[in-house]
Coordinates of N, CA, C and O in Angstrom, one line a residue:
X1 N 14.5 -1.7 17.1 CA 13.7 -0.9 18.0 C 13.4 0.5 17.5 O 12.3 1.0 17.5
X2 N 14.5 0.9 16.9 CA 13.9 2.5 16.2 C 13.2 2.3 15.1 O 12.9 3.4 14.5
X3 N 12.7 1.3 14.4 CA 11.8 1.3 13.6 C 10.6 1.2 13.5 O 9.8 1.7 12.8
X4 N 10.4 0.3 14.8 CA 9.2 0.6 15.9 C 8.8 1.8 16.2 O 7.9 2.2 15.6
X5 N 9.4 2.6 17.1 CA 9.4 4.1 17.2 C 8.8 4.5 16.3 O 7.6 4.8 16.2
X6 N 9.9 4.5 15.0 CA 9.3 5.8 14.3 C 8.5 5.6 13.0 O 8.0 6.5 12.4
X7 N 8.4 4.0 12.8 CA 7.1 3.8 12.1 C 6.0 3.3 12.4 O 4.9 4.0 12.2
X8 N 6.1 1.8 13.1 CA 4.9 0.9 13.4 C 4.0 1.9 14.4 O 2.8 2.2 14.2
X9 N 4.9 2.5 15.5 CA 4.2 3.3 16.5 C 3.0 4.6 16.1 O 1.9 4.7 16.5
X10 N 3.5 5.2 15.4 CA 2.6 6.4 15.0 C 1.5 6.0 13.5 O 0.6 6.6 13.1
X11 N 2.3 4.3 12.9 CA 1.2 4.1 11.9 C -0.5 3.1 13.1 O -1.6 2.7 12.8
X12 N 0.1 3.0 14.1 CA -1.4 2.3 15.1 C -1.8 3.3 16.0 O -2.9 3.4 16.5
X13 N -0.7 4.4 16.1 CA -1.9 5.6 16.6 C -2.8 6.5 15.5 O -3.6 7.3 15.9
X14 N -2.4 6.2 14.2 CA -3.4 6.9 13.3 C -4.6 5.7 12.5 O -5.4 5.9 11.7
X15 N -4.3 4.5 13.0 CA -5.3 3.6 12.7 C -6.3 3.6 13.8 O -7.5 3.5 13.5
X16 N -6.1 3.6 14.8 CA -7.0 3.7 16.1 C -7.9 5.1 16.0 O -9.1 5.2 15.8
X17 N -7.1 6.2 16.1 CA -7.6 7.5 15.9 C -9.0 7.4 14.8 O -10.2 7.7 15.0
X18 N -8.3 6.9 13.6 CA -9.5 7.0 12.3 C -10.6 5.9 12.3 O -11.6 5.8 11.5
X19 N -10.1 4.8 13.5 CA -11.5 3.5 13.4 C -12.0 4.8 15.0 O -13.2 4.5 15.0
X20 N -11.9 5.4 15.7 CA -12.4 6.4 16.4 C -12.9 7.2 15.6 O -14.2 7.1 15.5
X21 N -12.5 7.8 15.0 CA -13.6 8.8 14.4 C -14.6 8.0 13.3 O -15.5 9.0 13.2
X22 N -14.9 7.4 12.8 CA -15.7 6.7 11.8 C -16.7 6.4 12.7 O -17.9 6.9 12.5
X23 N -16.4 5.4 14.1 CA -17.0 5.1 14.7 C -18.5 6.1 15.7 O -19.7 5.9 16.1
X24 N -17.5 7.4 15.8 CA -18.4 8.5 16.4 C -19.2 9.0 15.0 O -20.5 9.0 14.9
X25 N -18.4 9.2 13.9 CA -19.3 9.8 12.9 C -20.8 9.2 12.6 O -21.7 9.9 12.1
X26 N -20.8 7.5 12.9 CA -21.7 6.6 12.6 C -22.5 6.6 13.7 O -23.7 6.4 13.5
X27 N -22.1 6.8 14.7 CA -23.1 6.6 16.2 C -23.6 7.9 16.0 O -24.8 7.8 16.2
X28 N -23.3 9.2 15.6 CA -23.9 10.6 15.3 C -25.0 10.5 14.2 O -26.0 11.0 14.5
X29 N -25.0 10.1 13.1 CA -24.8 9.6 12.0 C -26.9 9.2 12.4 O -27.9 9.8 12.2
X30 N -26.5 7.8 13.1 CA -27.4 7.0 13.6 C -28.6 7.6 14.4 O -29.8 7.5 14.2
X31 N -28.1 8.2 15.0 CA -29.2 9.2 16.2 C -29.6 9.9 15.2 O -30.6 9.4 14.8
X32 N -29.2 11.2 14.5 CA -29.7 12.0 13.6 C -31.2 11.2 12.7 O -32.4 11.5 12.8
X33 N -30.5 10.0 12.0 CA -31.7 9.5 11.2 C -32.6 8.9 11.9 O -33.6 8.6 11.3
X34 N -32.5 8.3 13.5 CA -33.4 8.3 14.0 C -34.5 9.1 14.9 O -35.5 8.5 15.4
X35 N -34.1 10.6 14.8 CA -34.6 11.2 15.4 C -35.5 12.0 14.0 O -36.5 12.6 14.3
X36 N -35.1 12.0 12.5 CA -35.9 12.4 11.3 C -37.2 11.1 11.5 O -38.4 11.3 11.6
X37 N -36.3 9.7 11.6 CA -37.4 9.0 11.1 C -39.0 9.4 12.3 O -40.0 9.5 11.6
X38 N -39.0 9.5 13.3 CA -39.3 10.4 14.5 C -40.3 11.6 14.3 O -41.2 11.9 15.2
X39 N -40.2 12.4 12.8 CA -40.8 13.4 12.5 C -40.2 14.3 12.5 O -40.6 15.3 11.9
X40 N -38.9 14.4 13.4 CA -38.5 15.8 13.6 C -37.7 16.5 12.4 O -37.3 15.8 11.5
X41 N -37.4 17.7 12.3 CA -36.6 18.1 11.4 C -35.4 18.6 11.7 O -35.1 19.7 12.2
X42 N -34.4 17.7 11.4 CA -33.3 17.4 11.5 C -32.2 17.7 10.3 O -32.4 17.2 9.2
X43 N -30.8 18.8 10.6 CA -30.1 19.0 9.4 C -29.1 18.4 9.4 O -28.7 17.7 10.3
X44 N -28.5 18.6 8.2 CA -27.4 17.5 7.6 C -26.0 18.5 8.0 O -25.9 19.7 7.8
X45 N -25.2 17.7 8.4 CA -23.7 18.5 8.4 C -23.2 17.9 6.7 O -23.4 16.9 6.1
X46 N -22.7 18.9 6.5 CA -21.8 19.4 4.7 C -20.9 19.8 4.7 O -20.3 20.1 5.8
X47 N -20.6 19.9 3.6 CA -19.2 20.9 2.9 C -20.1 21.4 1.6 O -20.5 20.7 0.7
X48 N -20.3 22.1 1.7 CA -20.8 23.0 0.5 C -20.1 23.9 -0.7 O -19.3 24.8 -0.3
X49 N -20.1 23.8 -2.1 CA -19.0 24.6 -2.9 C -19.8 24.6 -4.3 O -20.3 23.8 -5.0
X50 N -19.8 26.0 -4.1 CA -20.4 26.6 -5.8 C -19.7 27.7 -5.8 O -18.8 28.1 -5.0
X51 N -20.4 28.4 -7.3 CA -19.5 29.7 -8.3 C -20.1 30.9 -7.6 O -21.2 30.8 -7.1
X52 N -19.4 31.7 -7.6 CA -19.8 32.9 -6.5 C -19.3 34.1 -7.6 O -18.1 34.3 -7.3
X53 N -19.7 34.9 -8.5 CA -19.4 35.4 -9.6 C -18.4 34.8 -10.8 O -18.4 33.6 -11.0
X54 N -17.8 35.6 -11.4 CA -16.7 35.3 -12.6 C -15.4 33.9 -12.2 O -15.1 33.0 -12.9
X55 N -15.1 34.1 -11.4 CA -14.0 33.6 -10.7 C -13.9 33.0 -9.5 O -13.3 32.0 -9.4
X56 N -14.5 33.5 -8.6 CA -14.5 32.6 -6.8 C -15.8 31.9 -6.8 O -16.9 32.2 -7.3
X57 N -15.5 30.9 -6.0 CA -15.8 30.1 -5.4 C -16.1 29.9 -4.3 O -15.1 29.8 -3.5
X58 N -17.1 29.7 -3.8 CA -17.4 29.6 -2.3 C -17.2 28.0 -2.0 O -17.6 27.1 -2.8
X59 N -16.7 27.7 -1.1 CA -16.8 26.4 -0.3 C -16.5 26.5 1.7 O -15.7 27.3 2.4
X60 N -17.1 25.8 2.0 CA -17.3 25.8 3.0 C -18.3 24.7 3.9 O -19.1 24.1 3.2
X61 N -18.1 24.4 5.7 CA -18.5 23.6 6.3 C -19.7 24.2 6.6 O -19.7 25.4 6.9
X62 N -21.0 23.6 6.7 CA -22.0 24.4 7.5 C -23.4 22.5 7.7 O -23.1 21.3 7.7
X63 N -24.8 23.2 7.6 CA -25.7 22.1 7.9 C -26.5 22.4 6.8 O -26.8 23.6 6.6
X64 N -27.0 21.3 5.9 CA -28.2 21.8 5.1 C -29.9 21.3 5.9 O -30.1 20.2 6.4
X65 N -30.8 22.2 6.0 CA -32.0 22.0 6.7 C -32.9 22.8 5.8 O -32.7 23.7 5.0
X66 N -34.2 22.1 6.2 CA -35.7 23.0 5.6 C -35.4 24.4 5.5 O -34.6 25.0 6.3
X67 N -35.9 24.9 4.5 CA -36.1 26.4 4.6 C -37.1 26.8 6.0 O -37.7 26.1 6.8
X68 N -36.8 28.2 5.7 CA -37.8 29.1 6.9 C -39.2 28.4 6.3 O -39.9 27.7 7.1
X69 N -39.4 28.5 5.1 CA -40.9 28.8 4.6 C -41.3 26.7 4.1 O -42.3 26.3 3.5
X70 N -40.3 26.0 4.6 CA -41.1 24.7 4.4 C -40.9 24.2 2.7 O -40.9 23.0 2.4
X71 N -40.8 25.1 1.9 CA -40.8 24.0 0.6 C -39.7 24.6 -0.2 O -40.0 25.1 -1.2
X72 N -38.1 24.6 0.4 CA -37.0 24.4 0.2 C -35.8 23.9 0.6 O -36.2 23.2 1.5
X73 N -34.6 23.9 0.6 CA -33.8 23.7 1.9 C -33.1 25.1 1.8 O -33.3 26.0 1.0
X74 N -32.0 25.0 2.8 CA -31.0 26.0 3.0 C -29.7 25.5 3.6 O -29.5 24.5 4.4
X75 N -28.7 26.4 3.2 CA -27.4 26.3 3.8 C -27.0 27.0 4.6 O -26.3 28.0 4.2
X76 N -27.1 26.6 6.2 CA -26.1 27.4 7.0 C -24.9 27.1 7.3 O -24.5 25.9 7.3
X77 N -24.4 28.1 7.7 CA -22.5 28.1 7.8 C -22.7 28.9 8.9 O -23.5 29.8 9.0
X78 N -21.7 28.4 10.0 CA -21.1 29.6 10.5 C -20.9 30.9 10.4 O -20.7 31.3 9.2
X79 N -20.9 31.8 11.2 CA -20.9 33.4 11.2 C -21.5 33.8 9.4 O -21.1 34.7 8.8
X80 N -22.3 33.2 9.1 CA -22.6 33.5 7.6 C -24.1 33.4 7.8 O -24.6 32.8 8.8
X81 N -25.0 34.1 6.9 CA -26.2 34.3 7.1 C -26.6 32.4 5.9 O -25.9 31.6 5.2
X82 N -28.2 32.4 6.4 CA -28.4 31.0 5.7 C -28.6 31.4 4.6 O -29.2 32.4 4.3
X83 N -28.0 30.2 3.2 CA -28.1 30.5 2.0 C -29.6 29.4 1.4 O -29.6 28.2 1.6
X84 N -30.6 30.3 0.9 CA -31.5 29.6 0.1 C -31.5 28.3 -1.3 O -31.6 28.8 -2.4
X85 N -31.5 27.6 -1.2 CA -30.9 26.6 -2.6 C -32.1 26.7 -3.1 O -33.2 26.4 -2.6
X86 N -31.9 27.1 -4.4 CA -33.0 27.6 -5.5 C -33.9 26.2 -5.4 O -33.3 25.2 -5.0
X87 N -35.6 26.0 -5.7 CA -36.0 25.1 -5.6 C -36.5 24.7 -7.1 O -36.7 25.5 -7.9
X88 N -36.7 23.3 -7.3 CA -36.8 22.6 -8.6 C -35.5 21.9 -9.5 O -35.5 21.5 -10.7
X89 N -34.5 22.0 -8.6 CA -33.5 21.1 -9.2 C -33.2 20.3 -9.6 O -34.2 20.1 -10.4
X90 N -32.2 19.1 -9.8 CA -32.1 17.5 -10.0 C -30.7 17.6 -9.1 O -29.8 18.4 -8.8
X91 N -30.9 15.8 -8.5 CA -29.8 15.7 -7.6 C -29.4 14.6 -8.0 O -30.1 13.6 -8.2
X92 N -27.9 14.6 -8.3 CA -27.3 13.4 -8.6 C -26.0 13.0 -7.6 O -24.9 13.6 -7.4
X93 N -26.6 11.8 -7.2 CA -25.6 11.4 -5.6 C -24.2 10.4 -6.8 O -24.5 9.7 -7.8
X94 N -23.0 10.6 -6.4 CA -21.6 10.0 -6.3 C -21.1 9.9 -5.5 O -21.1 10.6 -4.4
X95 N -20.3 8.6 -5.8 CA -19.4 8.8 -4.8 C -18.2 9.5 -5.0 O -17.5 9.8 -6.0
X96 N -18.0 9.9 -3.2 CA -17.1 10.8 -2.8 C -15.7 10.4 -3.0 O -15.4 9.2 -3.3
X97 N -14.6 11.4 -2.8 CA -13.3 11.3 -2.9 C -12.9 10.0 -1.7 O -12.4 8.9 -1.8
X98 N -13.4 11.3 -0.2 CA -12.7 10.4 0.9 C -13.6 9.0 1.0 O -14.5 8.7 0.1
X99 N -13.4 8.4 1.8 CA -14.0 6.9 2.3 C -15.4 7.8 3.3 O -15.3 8.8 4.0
X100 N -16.7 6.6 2.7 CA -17.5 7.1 4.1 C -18.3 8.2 3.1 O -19.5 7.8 3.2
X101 N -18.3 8.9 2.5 CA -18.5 10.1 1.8 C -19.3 10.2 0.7 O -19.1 9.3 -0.1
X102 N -20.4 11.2 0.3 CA -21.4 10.9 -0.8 C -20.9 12.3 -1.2 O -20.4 13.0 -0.4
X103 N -21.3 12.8 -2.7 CA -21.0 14.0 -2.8 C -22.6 14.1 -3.8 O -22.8 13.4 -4.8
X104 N -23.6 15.0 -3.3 CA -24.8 15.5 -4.0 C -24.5 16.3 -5.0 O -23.8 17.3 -4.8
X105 N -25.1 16.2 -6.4 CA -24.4 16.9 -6.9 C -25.9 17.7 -7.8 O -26.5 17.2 -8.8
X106 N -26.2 19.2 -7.1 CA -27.6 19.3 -7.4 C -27.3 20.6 -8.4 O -26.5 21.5 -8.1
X107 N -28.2 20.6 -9.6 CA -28.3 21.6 -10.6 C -29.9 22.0 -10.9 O -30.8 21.4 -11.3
X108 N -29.6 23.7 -10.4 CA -30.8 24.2 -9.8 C -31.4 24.7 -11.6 O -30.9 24.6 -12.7
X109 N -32.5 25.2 -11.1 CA -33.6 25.3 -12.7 C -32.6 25.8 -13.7 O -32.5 25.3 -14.8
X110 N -31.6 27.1 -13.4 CA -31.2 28.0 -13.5 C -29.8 28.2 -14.7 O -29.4 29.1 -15.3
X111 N -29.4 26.2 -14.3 CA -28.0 25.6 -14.2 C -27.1 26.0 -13.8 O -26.0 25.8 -14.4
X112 N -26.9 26.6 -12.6 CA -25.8 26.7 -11.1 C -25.7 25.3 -11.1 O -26.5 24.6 -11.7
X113 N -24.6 24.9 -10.1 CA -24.5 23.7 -9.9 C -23.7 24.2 -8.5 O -22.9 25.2 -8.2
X114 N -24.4 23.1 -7.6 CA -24.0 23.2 -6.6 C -23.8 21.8 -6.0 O -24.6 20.9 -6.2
X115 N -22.6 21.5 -5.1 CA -22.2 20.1 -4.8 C -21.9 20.4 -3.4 O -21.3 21.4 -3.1
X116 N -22.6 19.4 -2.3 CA -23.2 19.0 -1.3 C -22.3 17.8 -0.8 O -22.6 16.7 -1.2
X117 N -21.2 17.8 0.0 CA -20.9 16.6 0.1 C -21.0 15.7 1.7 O -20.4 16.2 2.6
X118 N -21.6 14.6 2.0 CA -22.3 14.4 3.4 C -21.5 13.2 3.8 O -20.4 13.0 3.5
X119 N -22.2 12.5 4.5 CA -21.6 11.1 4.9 C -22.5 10.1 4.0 O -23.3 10.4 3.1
X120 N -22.4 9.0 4.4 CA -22.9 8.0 3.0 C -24.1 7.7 3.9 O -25.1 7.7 3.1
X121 N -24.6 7.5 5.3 CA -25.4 7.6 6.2 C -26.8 8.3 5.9 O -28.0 7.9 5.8
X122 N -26.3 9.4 5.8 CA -27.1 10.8 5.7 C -27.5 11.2 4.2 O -28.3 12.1 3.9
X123 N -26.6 10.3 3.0 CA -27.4 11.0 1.5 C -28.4 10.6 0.9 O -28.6 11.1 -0.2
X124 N -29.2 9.7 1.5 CA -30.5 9.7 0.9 C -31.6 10.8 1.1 O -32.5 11.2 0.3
X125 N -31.2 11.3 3.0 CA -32.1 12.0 3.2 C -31.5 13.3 2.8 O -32.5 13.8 2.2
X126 N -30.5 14.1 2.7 CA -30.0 15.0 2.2 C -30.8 15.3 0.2 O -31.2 16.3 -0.3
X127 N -30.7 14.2 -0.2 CA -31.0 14.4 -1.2 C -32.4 14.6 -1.4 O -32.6 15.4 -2.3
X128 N -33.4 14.1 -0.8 CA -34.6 14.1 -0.4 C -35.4 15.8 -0.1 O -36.3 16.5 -0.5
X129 N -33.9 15.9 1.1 CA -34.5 17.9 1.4 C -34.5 18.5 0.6 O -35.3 19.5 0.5
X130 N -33.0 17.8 -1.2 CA -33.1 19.1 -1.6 C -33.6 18.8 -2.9 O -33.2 19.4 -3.9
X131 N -34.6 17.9 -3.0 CA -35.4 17.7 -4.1 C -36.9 18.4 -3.9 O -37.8 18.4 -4.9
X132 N -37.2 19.1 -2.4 CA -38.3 19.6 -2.3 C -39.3 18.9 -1.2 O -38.9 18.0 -0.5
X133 N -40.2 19.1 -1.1 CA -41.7 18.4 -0.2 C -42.3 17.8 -1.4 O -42.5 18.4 -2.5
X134 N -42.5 16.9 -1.2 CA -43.7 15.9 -2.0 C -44.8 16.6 -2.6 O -45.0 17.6 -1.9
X135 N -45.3 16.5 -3.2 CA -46.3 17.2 -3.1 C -47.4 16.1 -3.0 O -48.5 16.8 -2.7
X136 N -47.7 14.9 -3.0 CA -48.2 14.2 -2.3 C -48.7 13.8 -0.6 O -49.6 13.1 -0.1
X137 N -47.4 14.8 0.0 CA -47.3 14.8 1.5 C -46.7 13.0 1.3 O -47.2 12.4 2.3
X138 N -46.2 12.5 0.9 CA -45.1 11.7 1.8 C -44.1 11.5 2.2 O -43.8 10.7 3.0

């Protein structure tokens, strides 16, 4: 019986927990790309992490979306002002560490590199924002 307790028990409340959360992430997930496919302009939840001088590093949670001005994207974060992602880059999608996870991995004209990491749902269009507008219009 105490093995029960102090293993089987707390290993089916962290399997339940994590088919819960996958499950909301994908129902969230879902709506989002159906409300882009829709026309609207819709941003992506991230983890965002580039070089920020000699030594630090920025990383952090925020949304990537269109720029102000339409032909780039940006990064907002929390209590942080939105960051511009240089435009004319290349994006190269991998897979991510965790399960579920895509990591973008975009290097602007300049060679900054900057890595974008989303859900597997959301990286086509993610990569899409930060490749620019068509210039075609499609």
């Amino acid at each position: 019986m105490d093995v029960l307790v102090e293993f089987v028990l707390p290993a089916l409340v962290v399997l339940a927990t994590g088919a819960l959360a996958r499950r909301t992430v994908s129902r969230r997930a879902a709506a989002r790309t159906a409300s882009a496919s829709g026309g609207a302009v819709v941003t992506v939840p991230c983890r965002a992490r580039w070089r920020q001088g000699a030594w630090r590093r920025f990383f952090g949670y925020g949304k990537l979306g269109a720029g102000a001005d339409g032909t780039g994207a940006e990064f907002k974060a929390p209590l942080r002002g939105a960051v511009a992602v240089p435009v004319g880059g290349r994006v190269a999608v991998r897979a991510g560490l965790r399960p579920g996870m895509r990591v973008l991995e975009y290097r602007a004209p300049d060679g900054r590199r900057v890595d974008f990491q989303v859900y597997d749902a959301e990286a086509a269009r993610a990569a899409r924002l930060l490749e620019g507008p068509d210039p075609a219009g499609r």
